[in-house]
C-alpha positions as MATLAB code, in Angstrom:
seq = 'XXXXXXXXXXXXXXXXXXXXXXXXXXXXXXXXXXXXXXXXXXXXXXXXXXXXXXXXXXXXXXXXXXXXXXXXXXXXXXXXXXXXXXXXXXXXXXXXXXXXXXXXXXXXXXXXXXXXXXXXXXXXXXXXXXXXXXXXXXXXXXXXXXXXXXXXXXXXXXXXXXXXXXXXXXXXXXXXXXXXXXXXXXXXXXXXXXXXXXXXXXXXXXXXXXXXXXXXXXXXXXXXXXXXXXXXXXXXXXXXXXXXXXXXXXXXXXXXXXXXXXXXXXXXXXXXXXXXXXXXXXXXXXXXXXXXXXXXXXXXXXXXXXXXXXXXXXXXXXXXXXXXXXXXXXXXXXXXXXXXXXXXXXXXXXXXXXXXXXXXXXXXXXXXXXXXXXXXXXXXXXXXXXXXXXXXXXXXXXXXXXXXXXXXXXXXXXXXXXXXXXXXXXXXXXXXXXXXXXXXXXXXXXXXXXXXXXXXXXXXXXXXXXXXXXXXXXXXXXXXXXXXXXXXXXXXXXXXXXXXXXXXXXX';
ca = [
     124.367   57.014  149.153;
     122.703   53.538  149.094;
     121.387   52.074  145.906;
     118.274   50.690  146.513;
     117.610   46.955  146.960;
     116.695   45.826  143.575;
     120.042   47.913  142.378;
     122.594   46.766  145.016;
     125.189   44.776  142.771;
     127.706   41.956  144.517;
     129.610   41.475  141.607;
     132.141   43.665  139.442;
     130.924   47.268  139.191;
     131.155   47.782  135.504;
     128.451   46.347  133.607;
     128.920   42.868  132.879;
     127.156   40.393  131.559;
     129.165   41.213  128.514;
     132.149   41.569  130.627;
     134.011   38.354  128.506;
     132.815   39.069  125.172;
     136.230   41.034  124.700;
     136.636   39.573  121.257;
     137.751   42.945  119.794;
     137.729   43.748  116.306;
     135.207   40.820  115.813;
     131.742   42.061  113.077;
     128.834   41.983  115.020;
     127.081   39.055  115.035;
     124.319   39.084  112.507;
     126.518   40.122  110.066;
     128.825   37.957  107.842;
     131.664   36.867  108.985;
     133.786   38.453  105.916;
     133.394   41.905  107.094;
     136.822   43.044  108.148;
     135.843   46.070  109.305;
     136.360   45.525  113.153;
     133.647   46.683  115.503;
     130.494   48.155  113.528;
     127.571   50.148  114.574;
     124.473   48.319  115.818;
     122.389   48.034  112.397;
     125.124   48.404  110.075;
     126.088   46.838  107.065;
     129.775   46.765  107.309;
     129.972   49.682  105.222;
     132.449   52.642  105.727;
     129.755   55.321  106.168;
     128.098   54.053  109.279;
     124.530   52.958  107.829;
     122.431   51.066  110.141;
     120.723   47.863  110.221;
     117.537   47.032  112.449;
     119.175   43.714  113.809;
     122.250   43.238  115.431;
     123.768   40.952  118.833;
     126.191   41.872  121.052;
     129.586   42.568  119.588;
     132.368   39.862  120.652;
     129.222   37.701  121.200;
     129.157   33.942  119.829;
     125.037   34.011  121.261;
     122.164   35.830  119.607;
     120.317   38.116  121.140;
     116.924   38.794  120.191;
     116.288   42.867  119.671;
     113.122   44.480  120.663;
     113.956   47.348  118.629;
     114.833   47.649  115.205;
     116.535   51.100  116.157;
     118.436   49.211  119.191;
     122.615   48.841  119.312;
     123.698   46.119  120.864;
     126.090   46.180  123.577;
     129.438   47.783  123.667;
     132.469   45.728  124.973;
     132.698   45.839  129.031;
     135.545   46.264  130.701;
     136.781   43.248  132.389;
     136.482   42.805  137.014;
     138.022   44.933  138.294;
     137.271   47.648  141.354;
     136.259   50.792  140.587;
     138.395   54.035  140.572;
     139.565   55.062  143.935;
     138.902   58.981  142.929;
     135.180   58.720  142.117;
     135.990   61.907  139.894;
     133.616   62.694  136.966;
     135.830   64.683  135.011;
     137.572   63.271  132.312;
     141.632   62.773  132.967;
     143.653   65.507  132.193;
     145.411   65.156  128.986;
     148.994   64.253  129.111;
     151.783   66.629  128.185;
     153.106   65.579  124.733;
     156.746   66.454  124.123;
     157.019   69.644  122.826;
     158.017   69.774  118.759;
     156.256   70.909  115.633;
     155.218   67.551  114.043;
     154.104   64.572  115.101;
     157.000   61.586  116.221;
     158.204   60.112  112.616;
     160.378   57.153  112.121;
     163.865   59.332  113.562;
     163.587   61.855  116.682;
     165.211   64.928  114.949;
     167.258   67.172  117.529;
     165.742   70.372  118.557;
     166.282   73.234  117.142;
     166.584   76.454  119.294;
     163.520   77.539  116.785;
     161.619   74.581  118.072;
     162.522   74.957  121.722;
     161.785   78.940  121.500;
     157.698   77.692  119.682;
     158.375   75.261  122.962;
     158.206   78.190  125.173;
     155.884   80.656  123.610;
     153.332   77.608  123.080;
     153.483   76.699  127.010;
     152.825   80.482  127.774;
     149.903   80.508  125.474;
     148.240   77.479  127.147;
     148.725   79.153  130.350;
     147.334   82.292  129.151;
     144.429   80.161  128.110;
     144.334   78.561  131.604;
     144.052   81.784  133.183;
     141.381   82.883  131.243;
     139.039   79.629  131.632;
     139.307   80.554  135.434;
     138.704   84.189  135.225;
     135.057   82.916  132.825;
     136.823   84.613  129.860;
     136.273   81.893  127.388;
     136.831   83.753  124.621;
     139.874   85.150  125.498;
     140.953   82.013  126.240;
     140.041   79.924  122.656;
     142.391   83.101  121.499;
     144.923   82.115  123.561;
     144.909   78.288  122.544;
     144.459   79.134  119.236;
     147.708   80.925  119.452;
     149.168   77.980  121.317;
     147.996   75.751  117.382;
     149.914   78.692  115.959;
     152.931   77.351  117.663;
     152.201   73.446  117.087;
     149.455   72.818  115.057;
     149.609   69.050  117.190;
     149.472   70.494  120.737;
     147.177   68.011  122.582;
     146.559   70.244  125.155;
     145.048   73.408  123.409;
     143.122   70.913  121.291;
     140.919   69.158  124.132;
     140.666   72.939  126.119;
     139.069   74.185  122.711;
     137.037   71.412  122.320;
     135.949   71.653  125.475;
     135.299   75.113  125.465;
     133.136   74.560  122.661;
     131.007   71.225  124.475;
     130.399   73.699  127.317;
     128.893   75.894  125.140;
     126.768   72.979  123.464;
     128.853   73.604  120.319;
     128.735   70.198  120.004;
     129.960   70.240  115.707;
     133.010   72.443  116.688;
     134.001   70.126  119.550;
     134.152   66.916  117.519;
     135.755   68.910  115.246;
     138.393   69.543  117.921;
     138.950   66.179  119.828;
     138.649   64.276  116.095;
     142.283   66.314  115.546;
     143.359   64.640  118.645;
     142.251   60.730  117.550;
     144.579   62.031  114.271;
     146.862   61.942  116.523;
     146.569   59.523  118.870;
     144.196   56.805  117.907;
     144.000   55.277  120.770;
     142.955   57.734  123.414;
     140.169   56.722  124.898;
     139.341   59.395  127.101;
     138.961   62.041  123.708;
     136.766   58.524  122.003;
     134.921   58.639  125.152;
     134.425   62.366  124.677;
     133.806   62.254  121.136;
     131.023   59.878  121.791;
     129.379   62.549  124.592;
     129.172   64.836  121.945;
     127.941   63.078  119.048;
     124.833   61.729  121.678;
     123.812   65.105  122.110;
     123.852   65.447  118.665;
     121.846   62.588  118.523;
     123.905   61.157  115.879;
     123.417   57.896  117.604;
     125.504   55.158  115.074;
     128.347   57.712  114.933;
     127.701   57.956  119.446;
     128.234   53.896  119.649;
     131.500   54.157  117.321;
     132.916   56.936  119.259;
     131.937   54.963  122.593;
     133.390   51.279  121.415;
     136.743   52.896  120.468;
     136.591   54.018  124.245;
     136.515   51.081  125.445;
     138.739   48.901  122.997;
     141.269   51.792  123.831;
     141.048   52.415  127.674;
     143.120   49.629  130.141;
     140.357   49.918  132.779;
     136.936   51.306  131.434;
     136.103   52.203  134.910;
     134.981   55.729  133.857;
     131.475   56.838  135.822;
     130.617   59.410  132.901;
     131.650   57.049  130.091;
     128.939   54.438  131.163;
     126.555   57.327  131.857;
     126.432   58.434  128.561;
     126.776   54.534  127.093;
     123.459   54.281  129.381;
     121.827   57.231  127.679;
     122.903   55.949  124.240;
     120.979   52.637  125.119;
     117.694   54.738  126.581;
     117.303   56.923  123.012;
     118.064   53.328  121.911;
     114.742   52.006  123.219;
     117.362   49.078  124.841;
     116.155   48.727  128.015;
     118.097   46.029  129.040;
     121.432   47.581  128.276;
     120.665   51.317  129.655;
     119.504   49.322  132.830;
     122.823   47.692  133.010;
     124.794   50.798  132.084;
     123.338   53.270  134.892;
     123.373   50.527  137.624;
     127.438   49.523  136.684;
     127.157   53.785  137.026;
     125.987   53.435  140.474;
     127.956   50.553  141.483;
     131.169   52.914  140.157;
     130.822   55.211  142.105;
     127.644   55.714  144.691;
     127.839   59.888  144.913;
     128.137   60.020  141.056;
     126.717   63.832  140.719;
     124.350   63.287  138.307;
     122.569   60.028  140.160;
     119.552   61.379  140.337;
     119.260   61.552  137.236;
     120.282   57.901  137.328;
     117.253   57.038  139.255;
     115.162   58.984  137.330;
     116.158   57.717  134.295;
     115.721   54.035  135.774;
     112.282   54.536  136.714;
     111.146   55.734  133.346;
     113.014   52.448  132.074;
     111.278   50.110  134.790;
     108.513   52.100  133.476;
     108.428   50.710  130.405;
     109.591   47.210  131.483;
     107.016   46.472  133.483;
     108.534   46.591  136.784;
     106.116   49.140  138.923;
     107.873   47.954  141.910;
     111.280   49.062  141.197;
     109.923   51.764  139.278;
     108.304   53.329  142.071;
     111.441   52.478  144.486;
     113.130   54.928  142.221;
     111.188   57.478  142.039;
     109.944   57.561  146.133;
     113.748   57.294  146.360;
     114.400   60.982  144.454;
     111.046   62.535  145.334;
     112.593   65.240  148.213;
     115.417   65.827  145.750;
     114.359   65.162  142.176;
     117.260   66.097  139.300;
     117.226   69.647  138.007;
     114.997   70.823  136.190;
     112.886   68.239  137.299;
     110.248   69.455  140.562;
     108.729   67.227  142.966;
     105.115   67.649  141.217;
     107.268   65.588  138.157;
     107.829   62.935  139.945;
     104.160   62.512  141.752;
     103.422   62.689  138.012;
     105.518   59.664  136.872;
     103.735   57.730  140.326;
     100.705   58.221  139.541;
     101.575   56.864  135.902;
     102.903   54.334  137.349;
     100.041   53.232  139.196;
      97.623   54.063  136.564;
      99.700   51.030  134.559;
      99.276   48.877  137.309;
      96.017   49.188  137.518;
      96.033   50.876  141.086;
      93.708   54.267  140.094;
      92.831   55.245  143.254;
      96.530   55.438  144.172;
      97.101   57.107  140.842;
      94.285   59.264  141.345;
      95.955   60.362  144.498;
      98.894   61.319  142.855;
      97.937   63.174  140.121;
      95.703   64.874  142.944;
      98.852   65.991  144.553;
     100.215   67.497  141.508;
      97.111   69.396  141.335;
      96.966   71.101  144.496;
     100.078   72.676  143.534;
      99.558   73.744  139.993;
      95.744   73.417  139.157;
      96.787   74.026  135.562;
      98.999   71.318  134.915;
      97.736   70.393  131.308;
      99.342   66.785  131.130;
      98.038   66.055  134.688;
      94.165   67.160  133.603;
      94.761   64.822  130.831;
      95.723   61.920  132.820;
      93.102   62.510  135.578;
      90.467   62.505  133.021;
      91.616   58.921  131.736;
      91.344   57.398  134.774;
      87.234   58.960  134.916;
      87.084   57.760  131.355;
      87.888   53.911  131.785;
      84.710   51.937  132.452;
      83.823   49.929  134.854;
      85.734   51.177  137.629;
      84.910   52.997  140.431;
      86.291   56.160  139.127;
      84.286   56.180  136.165;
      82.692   59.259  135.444;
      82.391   60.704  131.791;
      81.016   64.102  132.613;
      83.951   64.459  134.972;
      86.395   63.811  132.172;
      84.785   65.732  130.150;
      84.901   68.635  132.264;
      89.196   68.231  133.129;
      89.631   67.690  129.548;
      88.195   70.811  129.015;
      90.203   72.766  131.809;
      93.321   71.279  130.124;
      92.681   72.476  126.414;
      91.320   75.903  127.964;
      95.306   76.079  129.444;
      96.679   76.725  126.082;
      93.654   76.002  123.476;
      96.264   76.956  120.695;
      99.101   74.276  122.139;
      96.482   71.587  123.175;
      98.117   68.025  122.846;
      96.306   65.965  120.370;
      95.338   63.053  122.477;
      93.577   65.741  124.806;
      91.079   66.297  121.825;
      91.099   62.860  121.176;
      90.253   61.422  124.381;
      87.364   64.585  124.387;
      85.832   63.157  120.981;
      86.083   59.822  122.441;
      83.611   61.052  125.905;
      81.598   62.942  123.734;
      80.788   59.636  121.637;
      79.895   57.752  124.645;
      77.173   61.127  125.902;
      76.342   60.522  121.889;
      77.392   63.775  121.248;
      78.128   63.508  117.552;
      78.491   66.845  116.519;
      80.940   67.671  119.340;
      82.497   64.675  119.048;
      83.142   65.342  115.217;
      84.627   68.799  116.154;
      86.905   67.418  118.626;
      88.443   64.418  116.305;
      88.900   67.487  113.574;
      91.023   69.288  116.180;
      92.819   65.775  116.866;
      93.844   65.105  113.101;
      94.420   68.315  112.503;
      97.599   68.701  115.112;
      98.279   64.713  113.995;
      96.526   63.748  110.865;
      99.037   60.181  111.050;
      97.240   58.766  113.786;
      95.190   55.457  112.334;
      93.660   55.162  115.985;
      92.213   58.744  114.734;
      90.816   58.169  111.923;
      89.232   54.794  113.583;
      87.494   56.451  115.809;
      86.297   58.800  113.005;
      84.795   55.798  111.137;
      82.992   54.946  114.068;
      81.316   57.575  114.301;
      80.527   58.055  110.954;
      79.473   54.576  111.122;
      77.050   55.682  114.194;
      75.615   58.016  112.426;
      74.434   56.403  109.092;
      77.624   57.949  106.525;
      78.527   54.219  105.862;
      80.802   55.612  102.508;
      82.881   58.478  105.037;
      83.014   55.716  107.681;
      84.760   54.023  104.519;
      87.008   56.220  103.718;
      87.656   56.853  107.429;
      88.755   53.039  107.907;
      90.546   52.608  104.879;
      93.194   55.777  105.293;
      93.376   54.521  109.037;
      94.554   51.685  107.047;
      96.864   52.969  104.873;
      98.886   54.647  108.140;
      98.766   51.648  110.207;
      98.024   48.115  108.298;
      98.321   46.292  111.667;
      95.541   47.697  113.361;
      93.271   45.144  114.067;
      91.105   47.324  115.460;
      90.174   48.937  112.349;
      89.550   45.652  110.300;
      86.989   44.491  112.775;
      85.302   47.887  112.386;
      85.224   47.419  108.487;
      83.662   43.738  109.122;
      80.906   44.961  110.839;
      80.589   47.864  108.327;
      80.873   45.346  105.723;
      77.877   43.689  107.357;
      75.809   46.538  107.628;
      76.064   47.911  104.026;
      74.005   45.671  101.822;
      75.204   42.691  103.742;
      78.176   42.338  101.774;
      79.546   38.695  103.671;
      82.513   38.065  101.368;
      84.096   41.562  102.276;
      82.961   41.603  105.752;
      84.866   37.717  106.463;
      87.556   39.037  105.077;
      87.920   41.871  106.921;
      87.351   39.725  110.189;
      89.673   37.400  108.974;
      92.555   39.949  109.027;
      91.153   40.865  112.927;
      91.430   37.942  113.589;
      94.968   37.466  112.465;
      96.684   40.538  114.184;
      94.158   39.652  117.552;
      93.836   36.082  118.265;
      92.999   36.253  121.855;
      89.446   38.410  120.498;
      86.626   35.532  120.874;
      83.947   38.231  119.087;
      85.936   38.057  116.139;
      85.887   34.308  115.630;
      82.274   33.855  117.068;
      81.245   36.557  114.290;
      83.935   35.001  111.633;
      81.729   31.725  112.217;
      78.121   32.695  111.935;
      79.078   34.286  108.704;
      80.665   31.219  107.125;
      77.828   29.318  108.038;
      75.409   32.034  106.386;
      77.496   31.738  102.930;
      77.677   28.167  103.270;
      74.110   27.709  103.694;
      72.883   30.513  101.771;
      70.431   31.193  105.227;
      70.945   35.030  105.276;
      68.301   34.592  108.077;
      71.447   33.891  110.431;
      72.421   37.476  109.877;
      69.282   39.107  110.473;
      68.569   37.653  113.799;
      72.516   38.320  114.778;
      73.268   42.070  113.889;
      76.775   43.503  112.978;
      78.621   44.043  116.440;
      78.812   48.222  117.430;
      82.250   49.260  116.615;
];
């Protein structure tokens, strides 16, 4: 299986442009160099329990690098060049037989006792017991039979990871750390159980505790090489909102090993992420490339979806509009797909613009499943019925909006407006200011509450001040200046004259 173009890699396959930052041990850079606490969590503090801290660089880094995400980790350690594993297996490594004995090694190897050779014996029998019962799908039976195994040596390795991952399989996620954490007791530096450690905690989404479990991997394996340890590092870096780094994991993935079973998941995965990066091109490479065979439980009308998003961001609607069309033609009551179809009528000035056609898929799509409707589909509704000047429908469907998401400031903006449209200049207050308390940075808002500033009682002090703050969170907005300058001209010539022949702007 070829990567595509934009993924083909001609250097080391694990991810690597951290691939000499192998300073281990070293605080992450952002922090002070007193911690002793070797390698910390993105957004800690150097403190024991794990607390985060929005900004972090990449550990064994002597750069910075900027985050675009306070919630974002910064890179793990890479492995150093090497080639990739031979196998191209995706399980983890079988554990390695310990020697058989009751305790764990201490300073003087005690001979063994016939006792201990006897537990020896009975504790191998359990495990294969146990064995025999994970093939026959008897899983309890077989946690019975390890747990008899611990009966025999509390420290046997090998019942430990079959319990634990018993219990993963069964998305018992607490009772498998629970497990493999009794192995790190006694070993440390197994990377393999850190590695698996750091699977579960992910889909615990217990993400700090996920890139602790994952470093140790890493600081402890020879050759990091491990397909499913960078997948999940990947996935780490995705909930992350790091791009960048989930990009670089899933490709090193790729590079690992080509017919990894889950890479269409990959690709997948790296479309959503050129998605959000901006790259359409790449993003669409992905998903054309998975479209006949798209990752369970994924269909094909999914990924038509994501293309036509795709396009829709690029500003290609007619393409997008094709798309979604697609989708359509096999399920006619695909909610999300209604929605999307109706933005692309909604947005002016293009040749798809048509309001009573968005009015009418909006519709379909909240007649689906009127009790689960999505918020933004009564949103965008209130929004078309403003622009027909349908007031009283358009009221009905923003109460519907802020009802299933009453912390949305864009919301309550839009309820201001209309408010403001229809004369209620004190509830087109109130409107504007709780926008404001949810969302200070709106600039949006404070240009509505200039021009409602300007239209109740001509009140110029409050209504430059409100532009002012537009102005500050939207400096590319020329209306905002141009309307920031007639009115200091009107209170610095006392001409309210100005004003009258240049009305408020229309929110």
């Amino acid at each position: 299986m070829q990567a595509p173009n934009h993924l083909q890699q001609q250097h080391s396959p694990v991810p690597g442009h951290i691939r000499q930052q192998m300073s281990a041990g070293m605080a992450p850079p952002g922090m002070h160099a007193s911690s002793a606490m070797g390698p910390v969590p993105p957004g800690s503090a150097a403190q024991p329990n794990g607390s985060m801290h929005p900004q972090q660089r990449p550990l064994g880094s002597s750069q910075g690098h900027a985050m675009r995400q306070s919630r974002q980790p910064m890179p793990v350690q890479a492995p150093p060049h090497s080639a990739p594993h031979p196998s191209g297996s995706q399980q983890l490594p079988q554990q390695q037989q310990p020697p058989q004995h009751m305790a764990p090694p201490g300073p003087q190897q005690q001979p063994v006792t016939h006792t201990q050779r006897l537990s020896a014996m009975t504790e191998e029998v359990w495990l294969q017991i146990g064995t025999l019962s994970e093939v026959m799908g008897e899983h309890d039976r077989a946690l019975a039979a390890y747990d008899n195994a611990l009966r025999h040596n509390p420290y046997s390795q090998p019942a430990l990871t079959q319990i634990a991952n018993i219990h993963r399989s069964r998305e018992e996620f607490d009772k498998a750390v629970e497990y493999f954490q009794r192995i790190i007791n006694i070993d440390g530096t197994n990377g393999e159980i850190w590695g698996a450690i750091g699977n579960c905690y992910l889909m615990l989404d217990d993400l700090p505790k996920a890139y602790q479990a994952y470093q140790h991997a890493l600081n402890s394996l020879e050759e990091a090489k491990e397909p499913k340890l960078w997948y999940g590092i990947g996935i780490m870096y995705d909930r992350y909102c790091s791009y960048d780094h989930a990009e670089e994991a899933f490709v090193g993935v790729l590079n690992m090993d080509p017919n990894f079973d889950k890479a269409n998941e990959i690709y997948f995965r790296l479309g959503i992420i050129h998605k959000c990066q901006g790259k359409y091109a790449q993003s669409l490479e992905c998903f054309n490339r998975i479209l006949n065979d798209p990752p369970k439980p994924l269909t094909e009308a999914d990924i038509w979806f994501q293309i036509g998003n795709v396009h829709e961001l690029n500003s290609e609607f007619g393409m997008a509009k094709d798309a979604y069309d697609r989708v359509l033609r096999e399920n006619p009551q695909h909610s999300k797909v209604l929605q999307q179809l109706a933005t692309l009528y909604f947005r002016p000035n293009t040749s798809l613009s048509n309001i009573d056609a968005a009015v009418q898929l909006l519709s379909n799509a909240i007649e689906v499943d009127k009790d689960k409707a999505e918020a933004q589909t009564w949103y965008l509704l209130g929004r078309c019925y403003m622009v027909q000047r349908q007031y009283n429908k358009a009221y009905e469907a923003y109460q519907q909006a802020v009802y299933r998401d009453g912390n949305n400031a864009n919301y309550w903006c839009s309820i201001g407006v209309l408010y403001y449209q229809i004369n209620q200049y004190r509830d087109a207050l109130d409107a504007y200011s709780r926008a404001i308390r949810i969302d200070p940075y709106l600039g949006e808002v404070w240009f509505d509450l200039g021009a409602l500033y300007e239209a109740c009682n001509n009140q110029v002090n409050d209504a430059i001040d409100a532009y002012s703050r537009a102005a500050e969170l939207d400096r590319s907005n020329p209306v905002i200046e141009q309307r920031l300058d007639l009115l200091r001209r009107i209170q610095s010539t006392g001409q309210p004259g100005l004003g009258s022949a240049n009305p408020p702007p229309t929110p």
